PDB file of C-alpha atoms and ligand atoms in Angstrom:
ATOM      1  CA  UNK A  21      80.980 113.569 131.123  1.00  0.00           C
ATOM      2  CA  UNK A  22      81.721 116.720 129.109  1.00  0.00           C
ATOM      3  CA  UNK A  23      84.829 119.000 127.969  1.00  0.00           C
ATOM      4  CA  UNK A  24      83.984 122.583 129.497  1.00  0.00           C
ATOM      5  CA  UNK A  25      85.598 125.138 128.048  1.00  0.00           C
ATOM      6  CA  UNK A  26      88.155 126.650 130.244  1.00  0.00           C
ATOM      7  CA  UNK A  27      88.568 130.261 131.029  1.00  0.00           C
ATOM      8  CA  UNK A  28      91.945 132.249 130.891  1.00  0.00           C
ATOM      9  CA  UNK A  29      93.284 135.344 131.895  1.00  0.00           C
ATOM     10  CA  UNK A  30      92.459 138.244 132.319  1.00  0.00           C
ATOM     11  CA  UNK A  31      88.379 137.090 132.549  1.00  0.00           C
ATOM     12  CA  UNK A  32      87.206 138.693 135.066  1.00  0.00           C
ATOM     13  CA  UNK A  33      85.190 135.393 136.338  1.00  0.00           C
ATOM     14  CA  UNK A  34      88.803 134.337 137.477  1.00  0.00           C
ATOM     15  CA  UNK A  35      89.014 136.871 139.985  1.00  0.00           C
ATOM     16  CA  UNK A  36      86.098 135.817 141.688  1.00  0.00           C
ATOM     17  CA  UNK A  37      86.234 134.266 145.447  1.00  0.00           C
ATOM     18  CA  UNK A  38      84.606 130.897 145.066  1.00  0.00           C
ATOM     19  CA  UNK A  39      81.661 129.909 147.309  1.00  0.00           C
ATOM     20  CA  UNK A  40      81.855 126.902 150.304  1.00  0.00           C
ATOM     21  CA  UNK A  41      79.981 123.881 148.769  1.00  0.00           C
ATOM     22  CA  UNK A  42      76.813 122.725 151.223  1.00  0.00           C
ATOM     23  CA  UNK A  43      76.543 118.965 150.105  1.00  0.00           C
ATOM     24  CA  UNK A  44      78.665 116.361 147.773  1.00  0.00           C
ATOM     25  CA  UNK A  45      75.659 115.225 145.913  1.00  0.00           C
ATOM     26  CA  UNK A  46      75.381 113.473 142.475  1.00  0.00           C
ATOM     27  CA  UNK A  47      74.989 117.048 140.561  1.00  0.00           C
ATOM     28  CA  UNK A  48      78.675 117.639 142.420  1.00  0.00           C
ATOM     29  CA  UNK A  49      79.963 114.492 141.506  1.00  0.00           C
ATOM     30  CA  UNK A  50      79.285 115.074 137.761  1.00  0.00           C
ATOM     31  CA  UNK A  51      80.416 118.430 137.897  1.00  0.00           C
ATOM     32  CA  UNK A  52      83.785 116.981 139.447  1.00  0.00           C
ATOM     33  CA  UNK A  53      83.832 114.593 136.320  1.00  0.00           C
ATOM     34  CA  UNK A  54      83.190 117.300 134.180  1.00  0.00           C
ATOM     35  CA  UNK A  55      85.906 118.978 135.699  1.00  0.00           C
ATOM     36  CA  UNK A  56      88.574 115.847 135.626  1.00  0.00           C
ATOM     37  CA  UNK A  57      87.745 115.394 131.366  1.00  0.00           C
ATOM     38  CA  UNK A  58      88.323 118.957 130.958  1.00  0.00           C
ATOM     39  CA  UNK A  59      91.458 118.643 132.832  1.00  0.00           C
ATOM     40  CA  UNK A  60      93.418 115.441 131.464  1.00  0.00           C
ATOM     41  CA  UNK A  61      91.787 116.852 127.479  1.00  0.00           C
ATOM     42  CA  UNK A  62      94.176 120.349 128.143  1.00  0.00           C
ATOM     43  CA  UNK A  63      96.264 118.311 129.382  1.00  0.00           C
ATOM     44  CA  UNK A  64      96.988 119.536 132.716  1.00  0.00           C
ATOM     45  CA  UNK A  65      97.503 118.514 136.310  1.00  0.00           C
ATOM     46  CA  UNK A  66      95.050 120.600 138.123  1.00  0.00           C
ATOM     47  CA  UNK A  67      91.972 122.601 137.866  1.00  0.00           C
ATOM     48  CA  UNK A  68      89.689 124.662 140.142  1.00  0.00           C
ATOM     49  CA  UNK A  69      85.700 125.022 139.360  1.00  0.00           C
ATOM     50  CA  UNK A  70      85.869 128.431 138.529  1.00  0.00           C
ATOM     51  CA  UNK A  71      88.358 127.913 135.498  1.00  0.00           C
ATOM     52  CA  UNK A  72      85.203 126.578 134.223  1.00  0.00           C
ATOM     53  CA  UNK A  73      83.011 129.036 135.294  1.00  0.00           C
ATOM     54  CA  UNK A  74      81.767 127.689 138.467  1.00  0.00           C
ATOM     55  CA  UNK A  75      82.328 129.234 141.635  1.00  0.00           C
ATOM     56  CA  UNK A  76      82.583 127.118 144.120  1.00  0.00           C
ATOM     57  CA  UNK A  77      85.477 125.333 146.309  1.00  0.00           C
ATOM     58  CA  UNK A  78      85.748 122.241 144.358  1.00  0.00           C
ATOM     59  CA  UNK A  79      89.482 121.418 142.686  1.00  0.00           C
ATOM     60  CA  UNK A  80      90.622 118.275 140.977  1.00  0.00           C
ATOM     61  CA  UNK A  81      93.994 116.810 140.579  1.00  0.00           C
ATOM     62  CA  UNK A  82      96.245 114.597 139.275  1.00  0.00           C
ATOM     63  CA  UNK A  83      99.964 114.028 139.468  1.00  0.00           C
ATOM     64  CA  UNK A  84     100.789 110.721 137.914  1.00  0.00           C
ATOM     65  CA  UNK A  85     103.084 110.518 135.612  1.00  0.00           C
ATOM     66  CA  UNK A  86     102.822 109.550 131.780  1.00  0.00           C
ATOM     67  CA  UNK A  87     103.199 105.996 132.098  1.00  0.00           C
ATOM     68  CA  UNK A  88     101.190 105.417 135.458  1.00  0.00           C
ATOM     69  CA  UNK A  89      97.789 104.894 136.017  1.00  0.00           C
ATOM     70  CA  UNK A  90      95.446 107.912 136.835  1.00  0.00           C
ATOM     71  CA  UNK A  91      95.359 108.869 140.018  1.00  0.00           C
ATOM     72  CA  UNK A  92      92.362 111.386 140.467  1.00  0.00           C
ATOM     73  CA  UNK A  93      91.984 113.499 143.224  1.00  0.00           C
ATOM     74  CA  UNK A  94      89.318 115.764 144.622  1.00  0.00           C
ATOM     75  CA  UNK A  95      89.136 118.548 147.078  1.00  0.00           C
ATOM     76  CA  UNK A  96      85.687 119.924 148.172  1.00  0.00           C
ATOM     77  CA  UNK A  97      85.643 122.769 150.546  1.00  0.00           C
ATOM     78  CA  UNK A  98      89.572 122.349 151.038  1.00  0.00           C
ATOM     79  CA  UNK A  99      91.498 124.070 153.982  1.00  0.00           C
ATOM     80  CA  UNK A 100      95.207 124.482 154.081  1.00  0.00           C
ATOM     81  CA  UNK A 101      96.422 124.095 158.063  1.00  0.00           C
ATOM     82  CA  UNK A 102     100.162 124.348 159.023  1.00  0.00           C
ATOM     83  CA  UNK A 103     101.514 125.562 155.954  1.00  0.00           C
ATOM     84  CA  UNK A 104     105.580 124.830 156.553  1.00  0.00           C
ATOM     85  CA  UNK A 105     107.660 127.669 157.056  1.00  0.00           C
ATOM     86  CA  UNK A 106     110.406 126.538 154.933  1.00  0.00           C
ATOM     87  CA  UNK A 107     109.735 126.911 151.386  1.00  0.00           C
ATOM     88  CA  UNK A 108     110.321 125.600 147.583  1.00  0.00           C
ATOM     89  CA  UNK A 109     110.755 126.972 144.361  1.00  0.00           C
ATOM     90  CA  UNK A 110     108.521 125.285 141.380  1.00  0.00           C
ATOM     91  CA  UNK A 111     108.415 126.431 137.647  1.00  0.00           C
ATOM     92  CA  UNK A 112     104.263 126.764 137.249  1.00  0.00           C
ATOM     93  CA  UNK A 113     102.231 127.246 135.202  1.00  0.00           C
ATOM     94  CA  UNK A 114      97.776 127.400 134.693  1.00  0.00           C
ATOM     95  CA  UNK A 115      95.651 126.309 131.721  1.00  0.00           C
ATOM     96  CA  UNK A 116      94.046 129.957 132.741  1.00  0.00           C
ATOM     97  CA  UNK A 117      97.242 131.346 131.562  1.00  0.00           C
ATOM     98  CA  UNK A 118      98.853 129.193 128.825  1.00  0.00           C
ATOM     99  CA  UNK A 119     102.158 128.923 127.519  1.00  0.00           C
ATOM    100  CA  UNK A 120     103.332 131.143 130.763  1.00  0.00           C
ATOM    101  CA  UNK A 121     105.872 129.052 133.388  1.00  0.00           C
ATOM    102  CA  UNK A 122     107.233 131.060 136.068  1.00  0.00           C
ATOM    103  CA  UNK A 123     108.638 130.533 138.972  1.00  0.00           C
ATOM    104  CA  UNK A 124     106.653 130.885 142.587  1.00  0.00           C
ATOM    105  CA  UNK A 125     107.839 130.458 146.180  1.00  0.00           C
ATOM    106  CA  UNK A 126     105.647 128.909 148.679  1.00  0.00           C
ATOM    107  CA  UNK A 127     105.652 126.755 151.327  1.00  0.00           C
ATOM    108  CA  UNK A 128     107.216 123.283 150.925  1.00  0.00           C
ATOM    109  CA  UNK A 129     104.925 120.853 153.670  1.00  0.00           C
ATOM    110  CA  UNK A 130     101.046 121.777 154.314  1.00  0.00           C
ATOM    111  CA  UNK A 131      98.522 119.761 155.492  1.00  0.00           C
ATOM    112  CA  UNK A 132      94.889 119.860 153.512  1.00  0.00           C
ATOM    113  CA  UNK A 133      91.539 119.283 155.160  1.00  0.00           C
ATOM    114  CA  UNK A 134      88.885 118.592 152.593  1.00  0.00           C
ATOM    115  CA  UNK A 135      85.773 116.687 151.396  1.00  0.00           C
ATOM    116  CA  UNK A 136      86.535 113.587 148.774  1.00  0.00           C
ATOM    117  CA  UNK A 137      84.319 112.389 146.037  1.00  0.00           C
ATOM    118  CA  UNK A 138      81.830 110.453 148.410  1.00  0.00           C
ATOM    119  CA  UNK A 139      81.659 113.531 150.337  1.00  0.00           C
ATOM    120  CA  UNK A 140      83.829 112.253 153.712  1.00  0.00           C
ATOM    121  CA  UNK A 141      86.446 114.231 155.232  1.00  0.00           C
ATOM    122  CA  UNK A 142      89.988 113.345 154.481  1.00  0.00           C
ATOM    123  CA  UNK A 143      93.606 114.762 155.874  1.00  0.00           C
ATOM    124  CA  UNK A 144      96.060 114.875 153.606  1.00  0.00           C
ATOM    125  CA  UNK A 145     100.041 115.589 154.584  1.00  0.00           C
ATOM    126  CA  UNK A 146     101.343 116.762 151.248  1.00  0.00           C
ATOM    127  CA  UNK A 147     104.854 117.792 150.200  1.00  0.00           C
ATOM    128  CA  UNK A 148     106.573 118.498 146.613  1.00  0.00           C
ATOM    129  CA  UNK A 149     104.576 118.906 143.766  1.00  0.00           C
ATOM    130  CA  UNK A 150     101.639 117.851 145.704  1.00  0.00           C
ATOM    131  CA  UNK A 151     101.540 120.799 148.130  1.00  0.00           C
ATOM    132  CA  UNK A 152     102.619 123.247 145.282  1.00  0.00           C
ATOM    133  CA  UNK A 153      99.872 122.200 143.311  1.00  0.00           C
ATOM    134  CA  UNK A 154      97.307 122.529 145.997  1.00  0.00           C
ATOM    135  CA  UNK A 155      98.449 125.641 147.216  1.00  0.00           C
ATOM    136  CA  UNK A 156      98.373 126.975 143.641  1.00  0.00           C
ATOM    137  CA  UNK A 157      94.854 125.434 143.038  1.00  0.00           C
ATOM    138  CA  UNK A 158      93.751 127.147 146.519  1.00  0.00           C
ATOM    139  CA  UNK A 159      94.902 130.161 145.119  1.00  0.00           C
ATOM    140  CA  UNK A 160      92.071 129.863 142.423  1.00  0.00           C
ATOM    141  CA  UNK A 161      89.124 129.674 144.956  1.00  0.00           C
ATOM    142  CA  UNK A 162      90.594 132.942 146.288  1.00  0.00           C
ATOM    143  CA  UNK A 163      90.551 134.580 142.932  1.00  0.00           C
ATOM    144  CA  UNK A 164      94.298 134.681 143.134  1.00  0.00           C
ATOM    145  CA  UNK A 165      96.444 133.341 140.025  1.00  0.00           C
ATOM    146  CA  UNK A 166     100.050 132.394 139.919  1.00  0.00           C
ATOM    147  CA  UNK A 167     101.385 135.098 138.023  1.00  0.00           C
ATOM    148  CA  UNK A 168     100.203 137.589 141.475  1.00  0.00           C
ATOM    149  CA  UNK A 169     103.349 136.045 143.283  1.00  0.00           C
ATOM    150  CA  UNK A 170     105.110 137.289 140.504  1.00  0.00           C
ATOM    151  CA  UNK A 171     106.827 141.152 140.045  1.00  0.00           C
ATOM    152  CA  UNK A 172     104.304 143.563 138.930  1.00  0.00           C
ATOM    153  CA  UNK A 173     106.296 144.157 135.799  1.00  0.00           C
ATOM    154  CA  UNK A 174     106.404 140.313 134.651  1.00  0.00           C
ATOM    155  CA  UNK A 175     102.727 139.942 135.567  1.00  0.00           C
ATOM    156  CA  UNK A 176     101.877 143.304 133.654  1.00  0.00           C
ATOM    157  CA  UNK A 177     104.089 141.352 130.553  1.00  0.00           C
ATOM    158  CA  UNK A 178     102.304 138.425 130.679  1.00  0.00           C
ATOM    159  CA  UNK A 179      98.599 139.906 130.845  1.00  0.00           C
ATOM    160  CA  UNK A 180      99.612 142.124 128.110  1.00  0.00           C
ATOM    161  CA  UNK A 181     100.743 138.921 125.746  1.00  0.00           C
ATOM    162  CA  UNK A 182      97.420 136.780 126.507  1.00  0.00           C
ATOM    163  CA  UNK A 183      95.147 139.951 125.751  1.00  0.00           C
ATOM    164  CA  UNK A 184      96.940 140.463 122.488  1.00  0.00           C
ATOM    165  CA  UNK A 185      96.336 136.117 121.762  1.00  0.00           C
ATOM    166  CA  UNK A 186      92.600 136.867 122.405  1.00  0.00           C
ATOM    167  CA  UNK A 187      92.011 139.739 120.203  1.00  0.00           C
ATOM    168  CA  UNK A 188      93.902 137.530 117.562  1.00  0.00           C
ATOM    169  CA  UNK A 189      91.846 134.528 118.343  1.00  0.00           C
ATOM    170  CA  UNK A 190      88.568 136.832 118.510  1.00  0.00           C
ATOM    171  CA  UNK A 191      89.229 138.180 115.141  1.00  0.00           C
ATOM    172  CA  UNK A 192      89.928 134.962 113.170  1.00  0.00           C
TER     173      UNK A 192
HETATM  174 NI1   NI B 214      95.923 127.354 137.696  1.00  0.00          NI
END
């Protein structure tokens, strides 16, 4: 298993739509491991493949809290179906966009079709953090980040601070 490093906004990489995956293989699998290190080092909750680089539908998750055990998830070729019309409001945020929470709307209940580590398909009802957290890493394999559901002027903001980081970061 390896740390990868992760990419953050604006790279254009993160704009790319990711690819279906044909077959959960062993390459996959350590890939997915890869992606799960990388993930709890940051530390976050979630990742999608292409915050590494990768583009492909692959996402891992996982929502337990500090003093639980780990509780790793992972979606391969997911598909949201019945997203619930009612929705919720989380505070979010991305390891592709640190130190940025905002705000996002989206639907409270979906369901989530996907392939799991072993490569069989799995339904999944999800609801709170769960479904915000899929949806969001969804959004990924779409090329979409969180701060898009946001007003143009607050995106523009927030773009505008993590360019300035970089050229800092770049320079030391
Ligand atoms: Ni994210």
């Amino acid at each position: 298993m390896a740390i990868r490093p992760i990419l953050t906004a604006p790279d254009p990489r993160l704009r790319e739509k990711s690819r279906p995956v044909d077959k959960v293989d062993d390459g996959l699998r350590a890939l997915m491991d890869d992606m799960l290190e990388t993930m709890y080092d940051a530390p976050g909750i979630g990742l999608a493949a292409i915050q590494i680089g990768e583009p492909i539908r692959v996402i891992v998750m996982d929502l337990a809290g500090e003093n639980e055990e780990a509780q790793p998830l992972y979606f391969v070729n997911p598909e949201i179906l019945d997203p619930s019309e009612e929705t919720s409001l989380y505070e979010e945020g991305c390891l592709s966009v640190p130190e940025f929470f905002e705000e996002v709307e989206r639907p409270a209940r979906c369901r989530v079709r996907y392939l799991d580590y072993a490569g069989n398909e799995q339904i999944l009802d999800a609801e709170g953090l769960l479904a915000t957290c899929i949806q969001h890493e969804m959004d990924h394999l779409e090329g979409v980040l969180f701060i898009d559901h946001l007003s143009r002027l607050k995106r523009d903001r927030i773009l505008r601070k993590l360019k300035k980081e970089q050229r800092f970061v770049a320079a030391e």
